[in-house]
PDB file of C-alpha atoms in Angstrom:
ATOM      1  CA  MET A   1     -19.073  36.433 -46.827  1.00  0.00           C
ATOM      2  CA  PRO A   2     -22.367  36.410 -48.697  1.00  0.00           C
ATOM      3  CA  ASN A   3     -20.850  37.921 -51.843  1.00  0.00           C
ATOM      4  CA  GLU A   4     -18.407  35.492 -53.623  1.00  0.00           C
ATOM      5  CA  LYS A   5     -17.076  38.171 -55.957  1.00  0.00           C
ATOM      6  CA  PHE A   6     -15.676  40.113 -53.032  1.00  0.00           C
ATOM      7  CA  ASN A   7     -12.048  38.887 -53.070  1.00  0.00           C
ATOM      8  CA  ALA A   8      -8.608  40.182 -53.291  1.00  0.00           C
ATOM      9  CA  GLU A   9      -8.168  39.132 -56.948  1.00  0.00           C
ATOM     10  CA  SER A  10     -11.418  40.960 -58.167  1.00  0.00           C
ATOM     11  CA  ALA A  11     -10.334  44.024 -56.317  1.00  0.00           C
ATOM     12  CA  ALA A  12      -6.795  44.029 -57.429  1.00  0.00           C
ATOM     13  CA  LYS A  13      -8.060  44.522 -61.059  1.00  0.00           C
ATOM     14  CA  ALA A  14      -9.380  47.924 -60.059  1.00  0.00           C
ATOM     15  CA  SER A  15      -6.591  48.987 -57.755  1.00  0.00           C
ATOM     16  CA  SER A  16      -3.765  47.547 -55.533  1.00  0.00           C
ATOM     17  CA  ALA A  17      -5.112  49.792 -52.704  1.00  0.00           C
ATOM     18  CA  ALA A  18      -8.535  48.307 -53.153  1.00  0.00           C
ATOM     19  CA  ALA A  19      -7.018  44.810 -53.059  1.00  0.00           C
ATOM     20  CA  GLY A  20      -5.255  45.588 -49.720  1.00  0.00           C
ATOM     21  CA  LEU A  21      -8.550  47.038 -48.251  1.00  0.00           C
ATOM     22  CA  CYS A  22     -10.314  43.854 -49.486  1.00  0.00           C
ATOM     23  CA  LYS A  23      -7.772  41.650 -47.812  1.00  0.00           C
ATOM     24  CA  TRP A  24      -8.176  43.650 -44.477  1.00  0.00           C
ATOM     25  CA  VAL A  25     -11.958  43.496 -44.639  1.00  0.00           C
ATOM     26  CA  LEU A  26     -11.823  39.713 -45.276  1.00  0.00           C
ATOM     27  CA  ALA A  27      -9.215  39.382 -42.333  1.00  0.00           C
ATOM     28  CA  MET A  28     -11.537  41.296 -40.075  1.00  0.00           C
ATOM     29  CA  GLU A  29     -14.574  39.232 -41.060  1.00  0.00           C
ATOM     30  CA  CYS A  30     -12.664  36.040 -40.338  1.00  0.00           C
ATOM     31  CA  TYR A  31     -11.471  37.551 -37.015  1.00  0.00           C
ATOM     32  CA  ASP A  32     -15.109  38.385 -36.142  1.00  0.00           C
ATOM     33  CA  ARG A  33     -16.248  34.776 -36.761  1.00  0.00           C
ATOM     34  CA  VAL A  34     -13.414  33.298 -34.749  1.00  0.00           C
ATOM     35  CA  ALA A  35     -13.882  35.833 -31.945  1.00  0.00           C
ATOM     36  CA  LYS A  36     -17.556  34.897 -31.643  1.00  0.00           C
ATOM     37  CA  VAL A  37     -16.560  31.223 -31.175  1.00  0.00           C
ATOM     38  CA  VAL A  38     -13.710  31.958 -28.955  1.00  0.00           C
ATOM     39  CA  ALA A  39     -15.350  34.593 -26.424  1.00  0.00           C
ATOM     40  CA  PRO A  40     -17.721  32.051 -24.754  1.00  0.00           C
ATOM     41  CA  LYS A  41     -14.893  29.599 -24.373  1.00  0.00           C
ATOM     42  CA  LYS A  42     -12.686  32.291 -22.809  1.00  0.00           C
ATOM     43  CA  GLU A  43     -15.531  33.218 -20.330  1.00  0.00           C
ATOM     44  CA  ALA A  44     -16.014  29.529 -19.460  1.00  0.00           C
ATOM     45  CA  LEU A  45     -12.165  29.191 -19.115  1.00  0.00           C
ATOM     46  CA  GLU A  46     -12.100  32.093 -16.681  1.00  0.00           C
ATOM     47  CA  LYS A  47     -15.002  30.649 -14.575  1.00  0.00           C
ATOM     48  CA  THR A  48     -13.320  27.248 -14.571  1.00  0.00           C
ATOM     49  CA  GLN A  49      -9.958  28.726 -13.539  1.00  0.00           C
ATOM     50  CA  ALA A  50     -11.649  30.622 -10.732  1.00  0.00           C
ATOM     51  CA  ALA A  51     -13.275  27.479  -9.516  1.00  0.00           C
ATOM     52  CA  LEU A  52     -10.062  25.529  -9.853  1.00  0.00           C
ATOM     53  CA  ALA A  53      -8.368  28.320  -7.794  1.00  0.00           C
ATOM     54  CA  ILE A  54     -10.924  27.773  -5.001  1.00  0.00           C
ATOM     55  CA  THR A  55     -10.648  24.055  -5.227  1.00  0.00           C
ATOM     56  CA  MET A  56      -6.971  24.061  -5.040  1.00  0.00           C
ATOM     57  CA  GLY A  57      -7.121  26.327  -1.968  1.00  0.00           C
ATOM     58  CA  GLU A  58      -9.411  23.773  -0.285  1.00  0.00           C
ATOM     59  CA  LEU A  59      -7.087  20.951  -1.406  1.00  0.00           C
ATOM     60  CA  ASN A  60      -4.157  22.696   0.194  1.00  0.00           C
ATOM     61  CA  GLU A  61      -6.117  23.237   3.487  1.00  0.00           C
ATOM     62  CA  LYS A  62      -7.074  19.516   3.429  1.00  0.00           C
ATOM     63  CA  LYS A  63      -3.452  18.529   2.695  1.00  0.00           C
ATOM     64  CA  ALA A  64      -2.313  20.552   5.630  1.00  0.00           C
ATOM     65  CA  SER A  65      -4.853  18.982   8.006  1.00  0.00           C
ATOM     66  CA  LEU A  66      -3.893  15.652   6.638  1.00  0.00           C
ATOM     67  CA  LYS A  67      -0.268  16.312   7.430  1.00  0.00           C
ATOM     68  CA  VAL A  68      -1.104  17.170  11.011  1.00  0.00           C
ATOM     69  CA  VAL A  69      -3.172  13.869  11.351  1.00  0.00           C
ATOM     70  CA  GLN A  70      -0.316  11.904   9.748  1.00  0.00           C
ATOM     71  CA  ASP A  71       2.204  13.510  12.191  1.00  0.00           C
ATOM     72  CA  ASP A  72      -0.068  12.592  15.062  1.00  0.00           C
ATOM     73  CA  LEU A  73      -0.413   9.116  13.846  1.00  0.00           C
ATOM     74  CA  ALA A  74       3.408   8.788  13.418  1.00  0.00           C
ATOM     75  CA  SER A  75       3.763  10.030  17.046  1.00  0.00           C
ATOM     76  CA  LEU A  76       1.183   7.501  18.348  1.00  0.00           C
ATOM     77  CA  GLN A  77       2.786   4.669  16.436  1.00  0.00           C
ATOM     78  CA  ALA A  78       6.109   5.550  18.054  1.00  0.00           C
ATOM     79  CA  ASN A  79       4.514   5.665  21.472  1.00  0.00           C
ATOM     80  CA  LEU A  80       2.885   2.250  20.770  1.00  0.00           C
ATOM     81  CA  ALA A  81       6.085   0.740  19.687  1.00  0.00           C
ATOM     82  CA  GLY A  82       7.788   1.944  22.844  1.00  0.00           C
ATOM     83  CA  ALA A  83       4.933   0.826  25.085  1.00  0.00           C
ATOM     84  CA  GLU A  84       4.987  -2.647  23.375  1.00  0.00           C
ATOM     85  CA  GLN A  85       8.830  -2.889  24.001  1.00  0.00           C
ATOM     86  CA  LYS A  86       8.332  -1.919  27.677  1.00  0.00           C
ATOM     87  CA  LYS A  87       5.602  -4.584  27.957  1.00  0.00           C
ATOM     88  CA  ALA A  88       7.864  -7.229  26.529  1.00  0.00           C
ATOM     89  CA  GLU A  89      10.531  -6.198  28.884  1.00  0.00           C
ATOM     90  CA  LEU A  90       8.243  -6.363  32.014  1.00  0.00           C
ATOM     91  CA  LEU A  91       6.803  -9.827  30.857  1.00  0.00           C
ATOM     92  CA  ASN A  92      10.475 -11.011  30.736  1.00  0.00           C
ATOM     93  CA  GLN A  93      11.004  -9.531  34.331  1.00  0.00           C
ATOM     94  CA  VAL A  94       7.889 -11.205  35.516  1.00  0.00           C
ATOM     95  CA  ASP A  95       9.018 -14.662  33.989  1.00  0.00           C
ATOM     96  CA  LEU A  96      12.372 -14.218  35.514  1.00  0.00           C
ATOM     97  CA  CYS A  97      11.063 -13.208  38.986  1.00  0.00           C
ATOM     98  CA  GLY A  98       8.658 -16.384  38.748  1.00  0.00           C
ATOM     99  CA  LYS A  99      11.717 -18.517  38.007  1.00  0.00           C
ATOM    100  CA  LYS A 100      13.715 -17.046  40.892  1.00  0.00           C
ATOM    101  CA  LEU A 101      10.816 -17.499  43.258  1.00  0.00           C
ATOM    102  CA  VAL A 102      10.591 -21.260  42.215  1.00  0.00           C
ATOM    103  CA  ARG A 103      14.261 -21.569  42.736  1.00  0.00           C
ATOM    104  CA  ALA A 104      14.112 -19.754  46.104  1.00  0.00           C
ATOM    105  CA  LYS A 105      11.278 -22.004  47.234  1.00  0.00           C
ATOM    106  CA  GLN A 106      13.199 -25.099  46.247  1.00  0.00           C
ATOM    107  CA  LEU A 107      16.363 -23.804  48.117  1.00  0.00           C
ATOM    108  CA  ILE A 108      14.379 -23.162  51.284  1.00  0.00           C
ATOM    109  CA  GLU A 109      12.695 -26.449  51.137  1.00  0.00           C
ATOM    110  CA  SER A 110      15.978 -28.327  50.667  1.00  0.00           C
ATOM    111  CA  LEU A 111      17.704 -26.214  53.496  1.00  0.00           C
ATOM    112  CA  GLY A 112      14.808 -26.804  55.720  1.00  0.00           C
ATOM    113  CA  GLY A 113      16.093 -30.234  56.775  1.00  0.00           C
ATOM    114  CA  GLU A 114      19.602 -28.803  57.408  1.00  0.00           C
ATOM    115  CA  LYS A 115      18.204 -26.734  60.409  1.00  0.00           C
ATOM    116  CA  THR A 116      17.697 -29.849  62.356  1.00  0.00           C
ATOM    117  CA  LYS A 117      21.105 -31.251  61.333  1.00  0.00           C
ATOM    118  CA  TRP A 118      22.768 -28.087  62.472  1.00  0.00           C
ATOM    119  CA  GLY A 119      20.878 -27.968  65.681  1.00  0.00           C
ATOM    120  CA  ILE A 120      22.336 -31.383  66.655  1.00  0.00           C
ATOM    121  CA  PHE A 121      25.798 -29.939  66.261  1.00  0.00           C
ATOM    122  CA  VAL A 122      25.414 -26.709  67.994  1.00  0.00           C
TER     123      VAL A 122
END
């Protein structure tokens, strides 16, 4: 306030009603000063909250699409693990078949001489 003599104590000398009115005027002046400082901040807060709401909506959409991609990735990884297991089983079967072929060839070669021996007896 520009006038320093305008206070509740000075007004109380004249009348208690004037003191109350003076307190009310000083409170309103203080409120006006604070409101002028706070009003732009409230507007900025509202704008920022609106922008935040938009951004959070976009974030939720991105999270949903990320979840879909992660689910697809998990499915693909499960398929890959199954395929790798099947590959390992098939490689083991190939190895086993190769060993059986070698043994069969050895058996046939070793029994080849027996044909001539049996031919003599029959």
